Amino acid sequence: MDGLDTLKAKYLAAIATAADESALEEVRVGALGKKGEISALMAGLGKMEPDQRKAAGAMLNVLKDEIDAALRARKSGLADAALDARLKSEWLDVTLPARPRRTGTIHPVSQVMEELTAIFADMGFAVAEGPQVESDWYNFDALNIPPEHPARQEHDTFFMNRAAGDDRPPHVLRTHTSPVQIRAMTEQGAPIRVIAPGRVYRMDMDQTHTPMFHQVEGLCIDRDVSMANLKWVLEEFCRAFFEVPSVELRFRASHFPFTEPSAEVDIRCSWEGGQLKIGEGDKWMEILGSGMVHPKVLKAAGVNPDEWQGFAFGMGIDRLAMLKYGIPDLRAFFESDLRWLRHYGFAALDLPTLPAGLSR
Ligand code: DAH
């Protein structure tokens, strides 16, 4: 066993100079593998005399452990170096902004719904919902539009087909979002503060009308709510929505069966060079209908009109989008033309919030 020191020196040198993990593995196989040099020496122990075997076995074990330890140390050193090299070649600047892919955009109607939801949420309004296929009781009767009322004809209603003998209540495609007032009050009672954005349907089609369009309903019921509160809420909304420092609203007496008194609301604007400016000028543009909720409507929804009162309003979302974003033709909203969507659409990750800005 005199050659063990030479053997040790040889392997330690080979280990120290192995350039990578596979070279190191070759060294390991050459020394400690099944047919390795040291393994062969160990196999030879069996042929020795017991005394000799004991001494030689101990020395070989020490040598084997030393080589094994050197292999492990070198291996982890090489692995660290390999990782370092990889990290250096594959580095990535995670502070770079993401590349916008813009394969899809947010539709202006969805954008405006998000915007007005953010604005009204800030004033304490929750979002309420109702079905688009609605019973005529919710769509009309409960809103103080009885069957013989002329307003029924004005709504150009789509009626759901009914088989002869079907005695379920008649249903319609809701003609406005006002029935959600009834549903919300019936479910939650008073006090209540909700908006209800959604789709509505009327049989009508030209440059400013489509058979399906969007409205948002507002409802605020409490013990001490007046037209003054209505005016403040609407002014606050318009200022925030049109992103101008101030707006001027004009309340014109009107008539809706579900409000008393009723008012149509116009906003001050100018049309210079075909461009609309909100908040200045000498023109007025109608933007919504509103009023104090009729006692009969409160009653229909199970709210006691001697105890509670409040206001409601309804406006067209598509029209708000056209005004704010300068979109000329309503019909294009629903044609799914990709060029239109790319032009008027909004980036998917830019959610409108009051602190960050509604539209950028
Ligand atoms: N529902 C009305 C419509 O579709 C809009 C409306 C007017 C809603 C006055 C209201 C309101 O809540 O008070 O034309």
XYZ file of C-alpha atoms and ligand atoms in Angstrom:
374
model
C 0.000 0.000 0.000
C 2.959 2.295 -0.448
C 1.502 3.967 -3.497
C -1.503 5.416 -1.632
C 0.051 8.831 -1.153
C 0.830 9.062 -4.853
C -2.706 7.968 -5.602
C -4.095 10.550 -3.234
C -2.014 13.334 -4.741
C -3.046 12.311 -8.239
C -6.748 12.351 -7.514
C -6.754 15.493 -5.436
C -4.967 17.257 -8.270
C -7.428 15.876 -10.839
C -10.349 16.999 -8.684
C -8.921 20.462 -8.192
C -8.435 20.964 -11.923
C -11.679 19.377 -13.198
C -13.160 22.107 -15.393
C -16.806 21.243 -14.990
C -19.206 18.787 -13.399
C -18.880 16.184 -16.130
C -15.045 16.194 -15.947
C -15.387 15.820 -12.185
C -17.722 12.860 -12.658
C -15.091 11.177 -14.817
C -12.554 11.573 -12.028
C -15.033 10.071 -9.545
C -15.715 7.062 -11.772
C -11.966 6.543 -12.322
C -11.326 6.457 -8.575
C -14.435 5.274 -6.776
C -16.632 3.864 -9.557
C -17.273 0.116 -9.753
C -14.167 -0.410 -11.836
C -12.260 2.510 -10.331
C -8.703 2.337 -9.139
C -9.490 2.600 -5.445
C -12.428 0.227 -5.714
C -10.051 -2.290 -7.306
C -7.639 -1.958 -4.407
C -10.494 -2.503 -1.970
C -11.557 -5.596 -3.888
C -7.980 -6.902 -3.491
C -8.273 -6.781 0.324
C -10.070 -10.121 0.300
C -6.915 -11.896 -0.808
C -4.772 -10.552 2.023
C -3.844 -12.013 5.354
C -6.206 -10.806 8.147
C -3.553 -8.555 9.817
C -2.472 -6.979 6.619
C -6.071 -6.572 5.495
C -7.013 -4.680 8.615
C -4.239 -2.126 8.257
C -4.650 -1.740 4.512
C -8.461 -1.584 4.772
C -8.261 1.268 7.279
C -5.860 3.226 5.080
C -7.954 2.689 1.995
C -11.081 3.831 3.822
C -9.355 7.010 4.925
C -8.195 7.634 1.358
C -11.649 6.938 -0.007
C -13.254 9.361 2.455
C -10.734 12.052 1.613
C -11.308 11.721 -2.099
C -15.051 11.600 -1.564
C -14.972 14.795 0.500
C -12.797 16.547 -2.091
C -15.214 15.477 -4.848
C -18.213 16.896 -2.957
C -16.512 20.172 -2.178
C -15.416 20.618 -5.758
C -18.865 19.665 -7.007
C -20.671 22.300 -4.999
C -18.038 24.867 -5.986
C -18.555 24.035 -9.672
C -22.372 24.179 -9.267
C -22.152 27.638 -7.684
C -19.887 28.805 -10.479
C -22.263 27.372 -13.104
C -25.214 29.156 -11.478
C -23.254 32.414 -11.324
C -22.389 32.136 -14.990
C -26.022 31.412 -15.873
C -27.309 34.298 -13.820
C -24.836 36.573 -15.559
C -25.880 35.482 -19.029
C -29.644 35.254 -18.423
C -30.331 38.382 -16.389
C -33.631 40.149 -16.745
C -34.514 43.728 -15.815
C -37.742 43.254 -13.877
C -38.110 47.014 -13.456
C -38.783 47.495 -17.177
C -42.440 48.339 -17.904
C -44.527 45.517 -19.397
C -44.895 45.705 -23.168
C -48.575 46.400 -23.874
C -49.882 43.757 -26.246
C -53.120 45.596 -26.970
C -54.739 42.601 -28.621
C -57.978 43.397 -26.811
C -59.444 46.652 -25.530
C -62.134 47.707 -23.099
C -65.287 48.833 -24.884
C -66.203 52.498 -24.252
C -69.526 51.395 -22.687
C -67.697 49.175 -20.176
C -65.217 51.976 -19.548
C -67.990 54.485 -18.838
C -69.780 51.971 -16.576
C -66.560 51.572 -14.586
C -66.131 55.328 -14.429
C -69.618 56.062 -13.183
C -69.516 53.172 -10.730
C -66.321 54.653 -9.255
C -67.868 58.123 -9.013
C -71.128 56.995 -7.404
C -69.361 54.536 -5.093
C -67.473 57.538 -3.731
C -70.849 59.084 -2.850
C -72.052 55.934 -1.099
C -74.024 54.297 -3.927
C -73.830 50.501 -4.292
C -74.453 48.704 -7.569
C -77.797 46.879 -7.930
C -78.849 44.521 -10.694
C -82.013 43.100 -12.193
C -82.983 40.778 -15.065
C -83.152 41.916 -18.676
C -86.227 39.775 -19.280
C -88.569 41.461 -16.845
C -92.202 41.002 -15.874
C -94.412 43.836 -17.075
C -95.340 44.455 -13.457
C -91.774 45.483 -12.569
C -91.184 47.257 -15.874
C -94.456 49.233 -15.830
C -97.130 48.717 -13.149
C -94.890 49.044 -10.107
C -93.475 52.226 -11.641
C -96.941 53.745 -11.779
C -97.423 52.981 -15.467
C -100.725 51.061 -15.487
C -101.786 49.138 -18.641
C -103.794 51.984 -20.143
C -101.049 54.583 -19.543
C -99.785 56.275 -22.756
C -96.163 55.853 -21.577
C -96.490 52.151 -22.340
C -96.838 52.935 -26.042
C -93.908 55.364 -25.981
C -91.588 52.633 -24.796
C -91.645 50.637 -28.078
C -91.565 47.468 -26.037
C -90.359 44.027 -27.118
C -92.814 41.499 -25.680
C -91.806 37.924 -24.926
C -93.720 35.358 -26.918
C -96.385 33.455 -25.013
C -98.076 30.255 -26.025
C -101.866 30.277 -26.013
C -103.066 29.322 -22.546
C -99.801 30.352 -20.828
C -101.078 32.199 -17.796
C -97.751 33.267 -16.352
C -97.414 37.037 -15.986
C -96.470 38.716 -19.282
C -92.774 39.462 -19.717
C -90.922 42.060 -21.752
C -87.319 42.948 -22.507
C -86.908 45.724 -19.959
C -87.332 49.101 -21.622
C -85.410 50.958 -18.921
C -83.358 50.285 -15.778
C -86.074 51.772 -13.533
C -87.514 48.328 -12.561
C -84.256 47.727 -10.661
C -85.425 50.483 -8.272
C -88.379 48.307 -7.323
C -86.304 45.161 -6.956
C -83.620 46.877 -4.881
C -86.136 48.508 -2.513
C -88.132 45.284 -2.168
C -84.974 43.374 -1.283
C -83.177 45.926 0.869
C -85.883 48.297 2.103
C -85.002 51.859 3.128
C -82.719 53.726 3.548
C -81.036 52.798 0.293
C -78.550 54.286 -2.150
C -77.963 52.362 -5.381
C -77.142 52.758 -9.034
C -78.178 50.161 -11.598
C -76.239 50.181 -14.871
C -77.297 47.745 -17.568
C -78.811 46.861 -20.916
C -82.255 47.980 -21.993
C -84.252 47.310 -25.164
C -86.585 49.290 -27.406
C -87.804 48.735 -30.937
C -85.958 51.609 -32.560
C -83.037 51.991 -34.975
C -81.361 55.035 -36.534
C -78.142 57.036 -36.091
C -78.954 57.810 -32.463
C -81.016 54.715 -31.547
C -80.234 51.015 -31.376
C -82.663 48.253 -30.276
C -80.356 47.505 -27.339
C -78.654 50.268 -25.421
C -77.457 51.033 -21.888
C -78.848 53.081 -19.049
C -77.878 53.763 -15.498
C -80.525 54.249 -12.875
C -79.890 56.051 -9.601
C -81.956 55.786 -6.448
C -81.525 57.396 -3.043
C -84.177 56.927 -0.343
C -83.885 58.225 3.194
C -85.887 60.194 5.755
C -84.800 63.631 4.733
C -83.816 63.667 1.065
C -84.814 66.512 -1.257
C -84.343 67.854 -4.790
C -81.395 69.822 -3.412
C -79.579 66.550 -2.702
C -80.482 65.346 -6.203
C -79.002 68.480 -7.712
C -75.787 68.203 -5.726
C -75.311 64.531 -6.557
C -75.866 65.129 -10.279
C -73.556 68.139 -10.378
C -70.891 66.233 -8.508
C -71.303 63.326 -10.912
C -71.073 65.482 -14.061
C -68.031 67.361 -12.818
C -66.211 64.140 -12.029
C -67.373 62.287 -15.131
C -66.534 64.994 -17.671
C -63.328 65.770 -15.740
C -63.897 69.539 -15.749
C -63.483 71.950 -12.793
C -67.141 73.014 -12.811
C -70.415 72.292 -14.572
C -73.753 74.029 -14.715
C -76.991 72.067 -14.753
C -80.455 73.300 -15.655
C -83.516 71.534 -14.236
C -86.541 71.689 -16.539
C -89.967 70.661 -15.239
C -91.047 67.457 -16.964
C -93.208 64.429 -16.396
C -92.416 60.817 -15.596
C -95.056 58.549 -14.079
C -92.620 57.310 -11.425
C -91.504 60.703 -10.079
C -93.313 63.727 -8.681
C -92.086 66.349 -9.264
C -90.071 65.348 -12.328
C -87.244 67.174 -14.028
C -85.198 66.771 -17.144
C -81.648 67.931 -16.674
C -79.578 69.849 -19.220
C -75.860 70.578 -19.014
C -74.192 73.805 -20.184
C -71.954 73.258 -23.186
C -70.553 74.763 -26.363
C -70.218 73.358 -29.854
C -67.354 75.317 -31.350
C -66.027 74.062 -34.662
C -68.041 70.904 -34.222
C -66.274 70.171 -30.958
C -68.288 69.724 -27.800
C -67.072 71.395 -24.607
C -68.852 70.662 -21.345
C -69.108 73.328 -18.643
C -68.855 76.433 -20.825
C -70.671 78.157 -23.686
C -74.271 79.142 -24.273
C -75.851 75.853 -25.372
C -77.745 73.343 -23.259
C -77.861 69.633 -23.814
C -80.293 67.237 -22.188
C -78.519 64.423 -20.368
C -80.997 62.735 -18.045
C -84.420 62.389 -16.445
C -84.990 62.593 -12.718
C -87.329 63.492 -9.889
C -88.610 62.671 -6.429
C -89.767 59.059 -6.292
C -93.573 58.857 -6.500
C -95.262 57.617 -3.284
C -97.021 54.915 -5.308
C -93.655 53.576 -6.437
C -92.392 53.424 -2.849
C -95.590 51.619 -1.853
C -95.276 49.105 -4.689
C -91.807 48.230 -3.364
C -93.031 47.897 0.241
C -91.519 51.177 1.473
C -93.748 53.420 3.597
C -94.046 56.822 1.826
C -95.049 58.539 5.091
C -91.674 57.643 6.531
C -89.333 57.660 3.531
C -88.708 59.794 0.491
C -85.994 60.240 -2.069
C -84.897 60.883 -5.606
C -84.249 58.822 -8.709
C -82.659 59.493 -12.049
C -81.937 57.682 -15.280
C -79.450 58.394 -18.048
C -78.151 56.834 -21.229
C -74.677 55.370 -20.838
C -73.950 55.123 -24.564
C -74.778 58.791 -24.955
C -72.483 59.687 -22.065
C -69.716 57.736 -23.821
C -70.381 59.519 -27.132
C -70.266 62.929 -25.443
C -67.168 62.299 -23.377
C -65.110 60.491 -25.988
C -66.370 62.260 -29.126
C -67.865 59.197 -30.785
C -70.265 60.255 -33.556
C -72.410 57.225 -34.439
C -74.200 55.110 -31.855
C -74.716 52.128 -34.169
C -70.966 51.549 -34.458
C -70.916 50.726 -30.719
C -72.499 47.365 -31.396
C -71.050 46.380 -34.770
C -67.961 44.675 -33.289
C -65.707 46.266 -35.911
C -62.170 45.620 -34.670
C -60.844 48.855 -36.175
C -63.459 50.826 -34.240
C -62.713 48.904 -31.052
C -58.973 49.520 -31.415
C -59.552 53.204 -32.048
C -62.053 53.916 -29.259
C -61.191 51.083 -26.847
C -59.285 51.475 -23.583
C -56.235 49.607 -22.307
C -57.347 46.593 -20.325
C -55.260 47.317 -17.242
C -56.146 51.003 -16.859
C -59.040 50.637 -14.448
C -60.704 53.975 -13.792
C -60.413 55.140 -10.191
C -60.963 58.576 -8.709
C -57.474 58.967 -7.214
C -55.642 57.697 -10.308
C -57.868 59.503 -12.809
C -60.895 58.185 -14.640
C -59.527 58.304 -18.176
C -56.002 58.976 -19.285
N -86.768 55.458 -17.054
C -86.658 56.685 -17.810
C -86.455 56.377 -19.276
O -86.072 55.317 -19.626
C -85.511 57.517 -17.293
C -85.776 58.053 -15.934
C -86.372 59.284 -15.785
C -85.451 57.331 -14.821
C -86.642 59.798 -14.554
C -85.705 57.838 -13.556
C -86.311 59.091 -13.436
O -85.397 57.184 -12.434
O -86.551 59.585 -12.199
O -86.662 57.230 -20.086
